[in-house]
CSV table of C-alpha atoms and ligand atoms in Angstrom, one decimal:
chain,number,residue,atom,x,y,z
A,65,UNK,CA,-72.3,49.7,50.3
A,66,UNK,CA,-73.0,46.4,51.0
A,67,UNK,CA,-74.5,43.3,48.5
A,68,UNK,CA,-77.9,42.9,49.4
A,69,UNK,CA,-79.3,39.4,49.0
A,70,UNK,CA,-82.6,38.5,47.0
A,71,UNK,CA,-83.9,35.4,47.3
A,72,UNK,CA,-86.3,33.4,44.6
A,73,UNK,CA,-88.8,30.9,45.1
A,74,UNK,CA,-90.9,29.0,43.1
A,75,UNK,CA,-94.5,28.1,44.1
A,76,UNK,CA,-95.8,25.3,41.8
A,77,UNK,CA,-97.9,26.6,39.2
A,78,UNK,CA,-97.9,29.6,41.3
A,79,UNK,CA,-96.2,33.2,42.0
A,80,UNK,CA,-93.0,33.3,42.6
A,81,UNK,CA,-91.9,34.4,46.1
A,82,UNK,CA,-89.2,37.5,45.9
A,83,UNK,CA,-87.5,38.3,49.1
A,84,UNK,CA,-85.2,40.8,50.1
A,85,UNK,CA,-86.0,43.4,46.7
A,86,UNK,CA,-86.2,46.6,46.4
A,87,UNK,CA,-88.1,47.0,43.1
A,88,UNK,CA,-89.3,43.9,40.6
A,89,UNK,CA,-90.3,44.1,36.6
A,90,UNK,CA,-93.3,42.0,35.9
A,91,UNK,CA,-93.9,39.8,33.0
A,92,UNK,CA,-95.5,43.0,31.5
A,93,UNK,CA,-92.6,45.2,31.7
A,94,UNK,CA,-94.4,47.0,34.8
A,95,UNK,CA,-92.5,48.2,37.6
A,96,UNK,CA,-93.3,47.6,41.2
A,97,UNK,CA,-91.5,49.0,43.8
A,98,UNK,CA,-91.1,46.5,46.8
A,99,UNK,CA,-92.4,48.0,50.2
A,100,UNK,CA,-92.3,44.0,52.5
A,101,UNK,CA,-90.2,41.7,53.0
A,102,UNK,CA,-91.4,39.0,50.6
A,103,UNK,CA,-93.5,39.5,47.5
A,104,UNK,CA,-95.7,37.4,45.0
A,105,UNK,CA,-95.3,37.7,41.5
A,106,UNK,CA,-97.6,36.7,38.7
A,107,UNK,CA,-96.3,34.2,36.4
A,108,UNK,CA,-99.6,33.0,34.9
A,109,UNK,CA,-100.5,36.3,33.7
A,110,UNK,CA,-104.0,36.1,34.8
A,111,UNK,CA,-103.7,38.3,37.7
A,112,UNK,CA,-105.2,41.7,37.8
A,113,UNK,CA,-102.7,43.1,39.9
A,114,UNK,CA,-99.6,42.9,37.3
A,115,UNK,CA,-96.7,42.6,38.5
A,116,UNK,CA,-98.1,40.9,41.6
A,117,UNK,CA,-100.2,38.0,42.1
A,118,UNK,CA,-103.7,38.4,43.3
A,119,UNK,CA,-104.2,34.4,43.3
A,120,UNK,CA,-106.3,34.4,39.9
A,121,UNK,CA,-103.6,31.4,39.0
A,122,UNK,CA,-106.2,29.1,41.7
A,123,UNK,CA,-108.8,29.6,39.4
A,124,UNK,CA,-107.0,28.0,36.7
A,125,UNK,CA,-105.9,24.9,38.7
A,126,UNK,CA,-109.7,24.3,40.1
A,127,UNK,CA,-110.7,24.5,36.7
A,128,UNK,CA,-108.1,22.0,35.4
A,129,UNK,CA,-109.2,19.7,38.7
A,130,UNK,CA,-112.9,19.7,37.0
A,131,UNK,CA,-111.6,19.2,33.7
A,132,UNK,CA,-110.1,15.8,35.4
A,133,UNK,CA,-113.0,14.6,37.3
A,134,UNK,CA,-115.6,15.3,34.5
A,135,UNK,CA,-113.3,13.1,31.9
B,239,FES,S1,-99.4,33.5,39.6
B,239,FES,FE1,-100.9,34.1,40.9
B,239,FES,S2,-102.2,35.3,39.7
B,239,FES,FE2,-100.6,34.7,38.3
Protein backbone atom coordinates (compact mmCIF):
# COMPACT_ATOMS: atom_id res chain seq x y z
CA UNK A 1 0.00 0.00 0.00
CA UNK A 2 1.28 3.09 -0.95
CA UNK A 3 1.49 6.83 1.11
CA UNK A 4 -1.18 8.78 -0.16
CA UNK A 5 -0.46 12.53 -0.27
CA UNK A 6 -2.83 15.26 1.34
CA UNK A 7 -2.27 18.48 0.65
CA UNK A 8 -3.43 21.83 2.95
CA UNK A 9 -4.17 25.12 2.04
CA UNK A 10 -5.01 28.06 3.59
CA UNK A 11 -7.52 30.58 2.26
CA UNK A 12 -7.29 33.87 4.10
CA UNK A 13 -9.85 34.27 6.55
CA UNK A 14 -11.29 31.43 4.74
CA UNK A 15 -11.83 27.45 4.56
CA UNK A 16 -9.08 25.56 4.32
CA UNK A 17 -8.61 23.70 1.04
CA UNK A 18 -7.96 19.71 1.77
CA UNK A 19 -6.83 17.67 -1.26
CA UNK A 20 -6.14 14.30 -1.79
CA UNK A 21 -8.35 12.93 1.72
CA UNK A 22 -10.24 10.38 2.31
CA UNK A 23 -12.20 11.42 5.45
CA UNK A 24 -11.61 14.98 7.50
CA UNK A 25 -12.77 15.77 11.40
CA UNK A 26 -14.25 19.24 11.64
CA UNK A 27 -13.68 21.80 14.23
CA UNK A 28 -16.81 20.10 15.82
CA UNK A 29 -15.48 16.71 16.13
CA UNK A 30 -17.88 15.71 13.04
CA UNK A 31 -16.76 13.39 10.52
CA UNK A 32 -17.00 13.91 6.79
CA UNK A 33 -16.10 11.47 4.56
CA UNK A 34 -14.37 12.95 1.37
CA UNK A 35 -16.09 12.02 -1.97
CA UNK A 36 -13.79 14.95 -4.59
CA UNK A 37 -10.79 15.77 -5.06
CA UNK A 38 -10.39 19.00 -3.00
CA UNK A 39 -12.59 20.02 -0.15
CA UNK A 40 -13.42 23.25 1.94
CA UNK A 41 -13.37 23.22 5.50
CA UNK A 42 -14.91 25.63 7.96
CA UNK A 43 -12.61 27.37 10.14
CA UNK A 44 -14.83 30.27 11.23
CA UNK A 45 -17.36 28.09 12.62
CA UNK A 46 -20.23 29.92 11.17
CA UNK A 47 -21.00 27.51 8.47
CA UNK A 48 -24.08 25.49 8.55
CA UNK A 49 -22.63 22.79 6.82
CA UNK A 50 -19.95 21.62 9.71
CA UNK A 51 -17.34 20.21 8.71
CA UNK A 52 -17.50 21.95 5.45
CA UNK A 53 -17.73 25.42 4.49
CA UNK A 54 -20.85 26.76 2.95
CA UNK A 55 -19.14 30.44 2.52
CA UNK A 56 -21.05 31.93 5.73
CA UNK A 57 -17.23 33.25 6.67
CA UNK A 58 -18.12 36.21 3.55
CA UNK A 59 -20.64 37.38 5.55
CA UNK A 60 -18.35 38.10 8.27
CA UNK A 61 -15.71 39.89 6.22
CA UNK A 62 -18.58 42.19 4.39
CA UNK A 63 -19.73 42.98 7.70
CA UNK A 64 -16.18 43.91 9.02
CA UNK A 65 -15.80 46.05 5.39
CA UNK A 66 -18.95 48.12 6.79
CA UNK A 67 -17.76 48.26 10.08
CA UNK A 68 -14.61 50.23 8.27
CA UNK A 69 -16.38 52.48 5.97
CA UNK A 70 -18.97 53.60 8.55
CA UNK A 71 -16.06 54.60 11.25
S1 LIG B 1 -14.72 29.13 6.66
FE1 LIG B 1 -16.33 29.24 5.27
S2 LIG B 1 -18.09 29.05 6.46
FE2 LIG B 1 -16.48 28.90 7.86
Amino acid sequence: MSARRVTVTECPGGPLLIRGADEVVGIDGTTGTVDRAVVAMCRCGRSERLPWCDDSHRARKRRKKKEQTDE
